[in-house]
GROMACS .gro file of C-alpha atoms in nm:
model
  133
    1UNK     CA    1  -0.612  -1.060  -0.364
    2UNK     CA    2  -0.911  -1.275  -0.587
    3UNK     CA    3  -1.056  -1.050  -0.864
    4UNK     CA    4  -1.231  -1.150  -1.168
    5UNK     CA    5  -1.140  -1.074  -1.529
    6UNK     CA    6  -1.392  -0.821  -1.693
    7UNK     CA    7  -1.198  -0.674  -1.980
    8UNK     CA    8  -0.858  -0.819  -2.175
    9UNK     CA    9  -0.712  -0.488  -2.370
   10UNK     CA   10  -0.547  -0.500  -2.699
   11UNK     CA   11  -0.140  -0.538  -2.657
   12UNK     CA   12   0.083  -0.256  -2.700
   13UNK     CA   13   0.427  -0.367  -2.807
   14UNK     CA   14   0.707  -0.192  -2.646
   15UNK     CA   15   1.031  -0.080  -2.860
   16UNK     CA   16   1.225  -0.321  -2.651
   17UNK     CA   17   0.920  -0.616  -2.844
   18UNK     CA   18   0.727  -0.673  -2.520
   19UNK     CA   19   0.343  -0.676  -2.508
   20UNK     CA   20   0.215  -0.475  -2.229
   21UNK     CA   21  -0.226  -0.514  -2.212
   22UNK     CA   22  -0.412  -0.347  -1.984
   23UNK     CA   23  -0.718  -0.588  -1.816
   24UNK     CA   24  -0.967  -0.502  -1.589
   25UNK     CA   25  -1.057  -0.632  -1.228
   26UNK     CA   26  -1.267  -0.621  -1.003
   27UNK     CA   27  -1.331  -0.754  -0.671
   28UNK     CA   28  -1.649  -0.627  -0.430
   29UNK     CA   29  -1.478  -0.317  -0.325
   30UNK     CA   30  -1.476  -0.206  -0.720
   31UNK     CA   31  -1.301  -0.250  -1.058
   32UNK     CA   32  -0.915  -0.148  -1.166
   33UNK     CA   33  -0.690  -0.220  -1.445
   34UNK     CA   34  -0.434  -0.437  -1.422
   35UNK     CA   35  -0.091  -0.424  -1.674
   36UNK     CA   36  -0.003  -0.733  -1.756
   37UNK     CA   37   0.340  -0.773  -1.942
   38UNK     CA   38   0.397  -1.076  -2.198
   39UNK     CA   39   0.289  -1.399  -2.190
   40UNK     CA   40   0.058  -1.377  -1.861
   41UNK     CA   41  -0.156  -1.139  -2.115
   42UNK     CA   42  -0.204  -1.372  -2.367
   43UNK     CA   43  -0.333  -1.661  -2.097
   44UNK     CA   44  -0.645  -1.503  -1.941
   45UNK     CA   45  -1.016  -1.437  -2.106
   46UNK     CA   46  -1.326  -1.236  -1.955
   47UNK     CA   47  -1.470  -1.414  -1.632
   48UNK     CA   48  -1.114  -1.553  -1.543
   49UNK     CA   49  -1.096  -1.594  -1.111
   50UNK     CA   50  -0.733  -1.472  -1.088
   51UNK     CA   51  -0.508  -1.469  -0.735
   52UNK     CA   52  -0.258  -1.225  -0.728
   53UNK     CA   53   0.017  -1.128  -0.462
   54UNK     CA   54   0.226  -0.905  -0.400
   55UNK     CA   55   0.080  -0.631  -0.647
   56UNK     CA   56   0.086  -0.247  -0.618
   57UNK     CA   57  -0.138   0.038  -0.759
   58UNK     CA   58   0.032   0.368  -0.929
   59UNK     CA   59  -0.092   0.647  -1.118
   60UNK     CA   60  -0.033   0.602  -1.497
   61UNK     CA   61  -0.139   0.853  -1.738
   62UNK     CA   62  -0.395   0.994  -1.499
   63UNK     CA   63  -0.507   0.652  -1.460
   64UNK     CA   64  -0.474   0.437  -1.079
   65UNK     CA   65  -0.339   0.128  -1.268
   66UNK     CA   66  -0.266  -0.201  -1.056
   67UNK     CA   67   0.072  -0.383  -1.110
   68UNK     CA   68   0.226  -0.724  -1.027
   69UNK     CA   69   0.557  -0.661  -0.831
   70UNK     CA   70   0.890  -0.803  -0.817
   71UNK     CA   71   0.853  -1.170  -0.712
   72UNK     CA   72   0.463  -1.150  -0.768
   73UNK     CA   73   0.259  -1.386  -0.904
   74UNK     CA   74  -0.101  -1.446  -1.095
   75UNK     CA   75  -0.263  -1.771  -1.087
   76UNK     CA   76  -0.597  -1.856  -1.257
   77UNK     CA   77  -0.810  -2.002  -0.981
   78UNK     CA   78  -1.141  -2.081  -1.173
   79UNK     CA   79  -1.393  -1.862  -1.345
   80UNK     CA   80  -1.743  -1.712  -1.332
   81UNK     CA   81  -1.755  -1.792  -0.995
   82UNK     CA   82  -1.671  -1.452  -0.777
   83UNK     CA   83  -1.929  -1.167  -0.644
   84UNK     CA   84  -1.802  -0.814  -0.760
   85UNK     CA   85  -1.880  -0.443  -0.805
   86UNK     CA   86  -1.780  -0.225  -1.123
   87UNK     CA   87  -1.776   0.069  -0.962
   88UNK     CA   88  -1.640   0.232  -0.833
   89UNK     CA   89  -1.377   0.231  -1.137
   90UNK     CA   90  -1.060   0.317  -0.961
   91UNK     CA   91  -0.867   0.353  -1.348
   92UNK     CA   92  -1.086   0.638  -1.437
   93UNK     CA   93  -0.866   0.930  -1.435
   94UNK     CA   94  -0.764   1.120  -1.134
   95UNK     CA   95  -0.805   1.474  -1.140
   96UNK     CA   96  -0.782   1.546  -0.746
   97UNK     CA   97  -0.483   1.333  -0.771
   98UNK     CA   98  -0.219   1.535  -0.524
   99UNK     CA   99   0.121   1.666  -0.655
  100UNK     CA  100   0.399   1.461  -0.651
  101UNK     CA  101   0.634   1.497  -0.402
  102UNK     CA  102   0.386   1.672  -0.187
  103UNK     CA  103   0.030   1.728  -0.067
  104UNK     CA  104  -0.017   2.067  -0.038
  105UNK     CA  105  -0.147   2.231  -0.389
  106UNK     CA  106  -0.087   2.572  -0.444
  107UNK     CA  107  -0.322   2.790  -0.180
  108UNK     CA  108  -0.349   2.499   0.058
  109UNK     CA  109  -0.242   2.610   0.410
  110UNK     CA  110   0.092   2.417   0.500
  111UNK     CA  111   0.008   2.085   0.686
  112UNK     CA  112  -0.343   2.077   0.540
  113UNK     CA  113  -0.480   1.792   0.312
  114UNK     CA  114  -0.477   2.024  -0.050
  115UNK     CA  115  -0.804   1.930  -0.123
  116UNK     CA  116  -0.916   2.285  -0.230
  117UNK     CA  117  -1.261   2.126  -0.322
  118UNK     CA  118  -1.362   2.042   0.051
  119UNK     CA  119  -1.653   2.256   0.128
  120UNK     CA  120  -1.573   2.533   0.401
  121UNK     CA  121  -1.661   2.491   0.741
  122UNK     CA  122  -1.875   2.757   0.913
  123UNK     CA  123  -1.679   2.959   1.193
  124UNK     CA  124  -1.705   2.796   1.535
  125UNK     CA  125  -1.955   3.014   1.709
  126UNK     CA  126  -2.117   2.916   2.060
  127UNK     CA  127  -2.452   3.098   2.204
  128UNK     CA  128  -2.488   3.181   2.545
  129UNK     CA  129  -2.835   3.138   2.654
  130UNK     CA  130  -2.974   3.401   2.952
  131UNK     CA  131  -2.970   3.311   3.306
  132UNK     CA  132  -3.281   3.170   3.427
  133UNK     CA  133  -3.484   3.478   3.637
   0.00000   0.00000   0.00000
């Protein structure tokens, strides 16, 4: 995927002495932060064109948060040169986020979707109309 740098993060340093940073991305579909561990942190600014394969999104304190996999890579492409959309932000927290292990919250009738905040349909109801005299 191609997504633009919009925010670098100040590094956290791990107690094993890594810096982790948070950055975030966006691409026309909407923005995402991405955790970038050592030195690839240090390398990118705002407006950066980044490539990046082989990435994954998880849920990290109640944040979607984008990841570079095993045997991914990030390469800078170029910058200031990409079209884009902020929002939606898909690292503001979840709060519908579903269970783990599961998607049935408590309430939700078994095989359902456990979103308890879907409206309710009406009943299914059918008139008959009269017999033309």
């Amino acid at each position: 995927m191609i997504l633009i740098t919009l925010d670098i993060g100040k590094a956290s340093v791990t107690k094993d002495q890594h810096e982790v940073r948070s950055i975030r991305v966006a691409d026309k579909s909407g923005s995402i932060n991405l955790s970038l561990w050592d030195e690839p942190g240090t390398l990118l600014q705002p407006g950066d064109i980044i490539r990046v394969n082989k990435a994954y999104a998880s849920v990290f304190k109640s944040a979607l948060t984008l990841y570079i996999g095993k045997g991914g890579e990030l390469h800078k492409l170029g910058d200031f040169c990409l079209v884009f959309s902020e929002t939606p932000n898909m690292s503001e927290e979840v709060y519908n986020a579903p269970p783990p292990g599961g998607n049935n919250a408590p309430g939700a009738a078994p095989g359902g979707s456990g979103n308890n905040n879907a409206p309710a349909r009406p009943p299914h109801s059918r008139k008959s109309n009269p017999p033309n005299k």
